[in-house]
Short mmCIF file of C-alpha atoms in Angstrom, two decimals:
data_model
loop_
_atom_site.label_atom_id
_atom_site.label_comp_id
_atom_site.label_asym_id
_atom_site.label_seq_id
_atom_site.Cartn_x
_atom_site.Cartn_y
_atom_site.Cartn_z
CA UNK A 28 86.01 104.93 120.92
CA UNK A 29 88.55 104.72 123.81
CA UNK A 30 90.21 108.06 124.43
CA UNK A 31 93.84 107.93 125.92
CA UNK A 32 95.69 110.77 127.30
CA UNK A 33 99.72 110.30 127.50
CA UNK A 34 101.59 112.50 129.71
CA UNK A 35 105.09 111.94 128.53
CA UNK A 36 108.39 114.16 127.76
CA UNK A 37 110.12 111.83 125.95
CA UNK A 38 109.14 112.93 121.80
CA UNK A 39 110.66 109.53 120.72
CA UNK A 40 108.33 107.19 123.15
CA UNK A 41 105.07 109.55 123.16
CA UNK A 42 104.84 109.39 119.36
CA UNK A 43 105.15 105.56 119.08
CA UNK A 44 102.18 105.22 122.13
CA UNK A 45 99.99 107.46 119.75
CA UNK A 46 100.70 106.10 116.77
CA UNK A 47 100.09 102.18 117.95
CA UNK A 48 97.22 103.10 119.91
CA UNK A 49 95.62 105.02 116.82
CA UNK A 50 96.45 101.56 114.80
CA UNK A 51 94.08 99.54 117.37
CA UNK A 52 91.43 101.83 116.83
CA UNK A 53 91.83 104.38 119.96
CA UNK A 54 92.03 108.17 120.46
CA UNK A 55 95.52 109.23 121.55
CA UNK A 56 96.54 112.60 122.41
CA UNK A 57 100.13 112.93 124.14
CA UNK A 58 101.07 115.84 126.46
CA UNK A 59 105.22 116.85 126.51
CA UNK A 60 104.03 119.08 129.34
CA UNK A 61 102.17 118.73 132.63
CA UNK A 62 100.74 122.41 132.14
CA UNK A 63 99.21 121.24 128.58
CA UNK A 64 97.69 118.30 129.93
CA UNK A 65 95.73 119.86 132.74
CA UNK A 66 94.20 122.29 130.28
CA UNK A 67 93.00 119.30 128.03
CA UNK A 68 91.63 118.02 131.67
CA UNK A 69 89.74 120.93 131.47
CA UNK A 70 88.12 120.41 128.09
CA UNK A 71 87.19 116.19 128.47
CA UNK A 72 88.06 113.44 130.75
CA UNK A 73 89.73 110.30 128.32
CA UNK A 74 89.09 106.79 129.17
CA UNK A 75 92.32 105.80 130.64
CA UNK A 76 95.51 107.96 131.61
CA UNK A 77 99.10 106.70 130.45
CA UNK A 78 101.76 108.77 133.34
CA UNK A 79 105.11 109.02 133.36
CA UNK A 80 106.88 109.82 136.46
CA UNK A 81 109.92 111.70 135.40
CA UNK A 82 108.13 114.68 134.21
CA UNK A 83 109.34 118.41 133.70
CA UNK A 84 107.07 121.37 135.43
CA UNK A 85 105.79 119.07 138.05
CA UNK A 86 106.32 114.96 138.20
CA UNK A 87 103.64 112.22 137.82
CA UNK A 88 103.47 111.23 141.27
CA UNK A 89 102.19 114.59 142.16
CA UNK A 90 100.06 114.54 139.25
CA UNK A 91 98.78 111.21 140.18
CA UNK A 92 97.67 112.66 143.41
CA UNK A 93 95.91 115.75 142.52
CA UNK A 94 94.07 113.36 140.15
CA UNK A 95 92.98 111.09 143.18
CA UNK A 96 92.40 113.76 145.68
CA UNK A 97 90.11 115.21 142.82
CA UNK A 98 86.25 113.99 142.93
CA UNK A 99 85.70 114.06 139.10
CA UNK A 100 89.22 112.25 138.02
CA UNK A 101 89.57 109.91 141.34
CA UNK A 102 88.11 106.72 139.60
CA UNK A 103 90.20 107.35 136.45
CA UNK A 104 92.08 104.68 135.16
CA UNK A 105 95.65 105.15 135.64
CA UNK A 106 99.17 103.19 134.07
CA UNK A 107 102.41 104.59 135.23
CA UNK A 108 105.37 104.20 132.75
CA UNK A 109 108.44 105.29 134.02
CA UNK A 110 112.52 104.72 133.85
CA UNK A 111 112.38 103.82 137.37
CA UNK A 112 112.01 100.11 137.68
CA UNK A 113 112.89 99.64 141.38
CA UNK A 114 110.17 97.85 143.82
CA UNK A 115 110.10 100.55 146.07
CA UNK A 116 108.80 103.31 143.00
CA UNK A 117 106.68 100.67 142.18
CA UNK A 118 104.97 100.68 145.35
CA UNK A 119 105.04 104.78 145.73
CA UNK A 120 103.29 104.88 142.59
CA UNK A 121 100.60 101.73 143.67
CA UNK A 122 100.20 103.42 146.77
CA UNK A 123 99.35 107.09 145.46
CA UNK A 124 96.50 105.46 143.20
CA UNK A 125 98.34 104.35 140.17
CA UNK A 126 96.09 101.38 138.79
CA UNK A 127 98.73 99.22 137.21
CA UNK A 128 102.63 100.17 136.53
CA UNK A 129 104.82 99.19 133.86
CA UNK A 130 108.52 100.13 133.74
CA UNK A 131 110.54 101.67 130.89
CA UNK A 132 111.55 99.57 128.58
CA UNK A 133 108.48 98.05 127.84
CA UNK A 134 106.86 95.98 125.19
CA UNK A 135 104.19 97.67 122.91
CA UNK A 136 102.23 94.08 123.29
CA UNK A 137 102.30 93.91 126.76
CA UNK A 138 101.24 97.37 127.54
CA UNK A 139 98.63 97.14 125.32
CA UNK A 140 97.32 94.26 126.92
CA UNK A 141 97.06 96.26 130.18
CA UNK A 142 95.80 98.99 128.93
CA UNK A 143 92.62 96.43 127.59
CA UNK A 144 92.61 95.06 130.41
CA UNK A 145 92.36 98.38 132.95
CA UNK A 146 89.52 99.28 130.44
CA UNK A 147 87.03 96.51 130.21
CA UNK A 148 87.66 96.98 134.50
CA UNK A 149 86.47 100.23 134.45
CA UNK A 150 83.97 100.18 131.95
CA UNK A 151 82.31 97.05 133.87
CA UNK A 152 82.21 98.96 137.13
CA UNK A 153 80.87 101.37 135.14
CA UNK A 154 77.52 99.12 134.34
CA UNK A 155 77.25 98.87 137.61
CA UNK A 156 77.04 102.68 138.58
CA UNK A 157 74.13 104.17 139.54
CA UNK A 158 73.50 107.73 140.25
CA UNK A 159 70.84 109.49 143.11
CA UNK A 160 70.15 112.60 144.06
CA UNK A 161 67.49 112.92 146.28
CA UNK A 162 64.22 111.88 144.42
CA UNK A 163 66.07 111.23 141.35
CA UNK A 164 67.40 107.84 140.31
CA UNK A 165 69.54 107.23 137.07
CA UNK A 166 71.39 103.72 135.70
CA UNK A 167 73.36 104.75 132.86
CA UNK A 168 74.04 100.84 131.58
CA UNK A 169 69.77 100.49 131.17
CA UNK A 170 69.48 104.00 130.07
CA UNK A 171 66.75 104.26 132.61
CA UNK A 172 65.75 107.62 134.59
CA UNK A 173 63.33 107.66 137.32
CA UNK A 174 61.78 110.06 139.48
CA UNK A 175 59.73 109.21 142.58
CA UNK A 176 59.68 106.15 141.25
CA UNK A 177 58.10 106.57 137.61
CA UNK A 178 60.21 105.93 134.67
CA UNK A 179 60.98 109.51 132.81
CA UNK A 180 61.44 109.07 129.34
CA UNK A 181 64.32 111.49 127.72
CA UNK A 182 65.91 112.17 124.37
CA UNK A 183 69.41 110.59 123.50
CA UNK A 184 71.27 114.08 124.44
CA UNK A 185 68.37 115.28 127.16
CA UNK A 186 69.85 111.47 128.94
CA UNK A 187 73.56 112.19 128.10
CA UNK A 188 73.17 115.75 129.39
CA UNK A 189 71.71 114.50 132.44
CA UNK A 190 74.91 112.02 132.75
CA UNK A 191 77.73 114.21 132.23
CA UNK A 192 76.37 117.00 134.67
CA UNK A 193 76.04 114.03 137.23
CA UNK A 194 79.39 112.51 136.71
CA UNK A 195 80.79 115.53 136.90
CA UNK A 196 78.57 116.37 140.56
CA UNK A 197 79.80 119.46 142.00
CA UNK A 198 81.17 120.97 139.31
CA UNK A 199 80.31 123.65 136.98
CA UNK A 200 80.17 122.79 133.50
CA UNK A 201 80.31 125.80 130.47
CA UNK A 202 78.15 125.43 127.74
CA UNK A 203 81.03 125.58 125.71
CA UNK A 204 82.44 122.30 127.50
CA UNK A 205 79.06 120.67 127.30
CA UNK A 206 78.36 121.41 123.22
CA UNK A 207 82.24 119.69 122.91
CA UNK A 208 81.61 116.41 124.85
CA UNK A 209 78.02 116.04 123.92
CA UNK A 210 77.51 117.65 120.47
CA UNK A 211 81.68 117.31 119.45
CA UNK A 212 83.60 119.86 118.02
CA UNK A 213 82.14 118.46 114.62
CA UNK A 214 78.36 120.59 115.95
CA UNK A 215 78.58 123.97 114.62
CA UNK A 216 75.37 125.11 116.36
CA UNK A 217 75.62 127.93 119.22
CA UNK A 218 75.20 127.47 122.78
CA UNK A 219 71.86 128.07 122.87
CA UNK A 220 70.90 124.52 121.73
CA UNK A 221 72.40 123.84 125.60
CA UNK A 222 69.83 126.08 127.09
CA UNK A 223 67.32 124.63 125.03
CA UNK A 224 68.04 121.02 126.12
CA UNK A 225 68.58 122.00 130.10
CA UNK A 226 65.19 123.61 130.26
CA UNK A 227 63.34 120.05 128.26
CA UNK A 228 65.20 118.51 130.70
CA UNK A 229 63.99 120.21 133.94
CA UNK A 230 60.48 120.17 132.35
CA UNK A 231 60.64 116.42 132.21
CA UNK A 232 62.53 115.42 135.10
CA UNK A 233 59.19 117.60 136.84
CA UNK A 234 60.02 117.82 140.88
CA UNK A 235 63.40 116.67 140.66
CA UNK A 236 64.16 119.40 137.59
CA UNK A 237 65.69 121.57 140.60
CA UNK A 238 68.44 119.47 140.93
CA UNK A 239 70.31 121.45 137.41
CA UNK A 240 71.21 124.57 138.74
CA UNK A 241 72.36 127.73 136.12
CA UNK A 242 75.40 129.76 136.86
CA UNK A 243 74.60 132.76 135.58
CA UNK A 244 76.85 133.75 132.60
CA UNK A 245 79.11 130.20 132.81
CA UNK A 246 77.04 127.01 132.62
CA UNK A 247 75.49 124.38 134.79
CA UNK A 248 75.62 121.82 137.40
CA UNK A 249 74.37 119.41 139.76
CA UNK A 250 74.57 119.94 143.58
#
């Protein structure tokens, strides 16, 4: 299921984007405030961003380019929505990274149309994506993991493990964030079931199992 963050002051208009975009079957959560929506950031990563410009604490453009500048949210898809209609916003907000831009008032149809649209883009280049680090090899779309050339053969969660800590490359993940996007807050196990799976993991991935490194008393990552 699609997950779609809205970062959006206005109560009236950040209601009716959750509430159709529940209706066609995706996960909506809308922000009021910029401060609220960077600790969700924190948590998970959703599938597409919707941004408003006009924003209190700090305003989308800036948002838009702390999101860019950053290497775990820079290829997130990204919809402005703002008041501001005139061609020269529209180009600010093109130019900072914005992936498509729809002015206020829009129609439900139309933006939801986009938003399909921005999605099957990103999920395609997404098939395409292949990750390496040194001897290591992974393609997410045929589930495949090899290391010095020899296919390793993982569990579902060992494979989805390996995934998130290499999307996320360069960044330290908690167990506590890695039990909630790979387990969901449905898993009421402890955070030991992470350990378990990291050290599988290294055992199977043999000389490349170096690669996962532990921070000692927060989590994991890669490189």
């Amino acid at each position: 299921m699609n997950r779609i963050f809205i970062v959006e002051d206005d109560d009236n208009i950040r209601e009716l984007l959750i509430y159709t975009l529940q209706a066609q079957g995706m996960e909506a959560e809308g922000f009021a405030l910029p401060s609220d929506f960077w600790k969700a950031m924190e948590k998970r990563l959703p599938n597409l961003l919707l941004l408003d410009i006009m924003l209190p604490q700090e305003d989308g453009l800036t948002i838009l380019k702390k999101l860019r500048s950053n290497a775990r949210t820079k290829k997130l898809p990204i919809i402005m929505l703002t008041a501001k209609g005139s061609e020269y916003d529209t180009v600010l907000g093109l130019d900072s990274g914005a992936d498509d831009y729809i002015p206020k008032p829009f129609r439900m149809m139309e933006l939801l149309s986009r938003i399909r649209a921005l999605l099957r883009r990103s999920q395609s280049d997404e098939d395409t994506l292949e990750y390496k680090v040194g001897n290591l090899t992974v393609s997410p779309s045929a589930h495949m993991v090899m290391v010095d050339h020899e296919e390793v053969v993982l569990t579902l969660k060992e494979f989805e493990l390996l995934c998130l800590l290499l999307k996320n490359k360069g960044k330290v993940l908690t167990r506590a964030q890695l039990l909630d996007q790979i387990w969901g807050y449905e898993f009421d196990g402890e955070s030991r079931t992470v350990d378990v799976h990291v050290r599988t993991l290294r055992q199977k991935l043999k000389s490349a199992g170096g690669i996962v490194e532990t921070i000692r008393g927060i989590g994991y990552k890669i490189g």
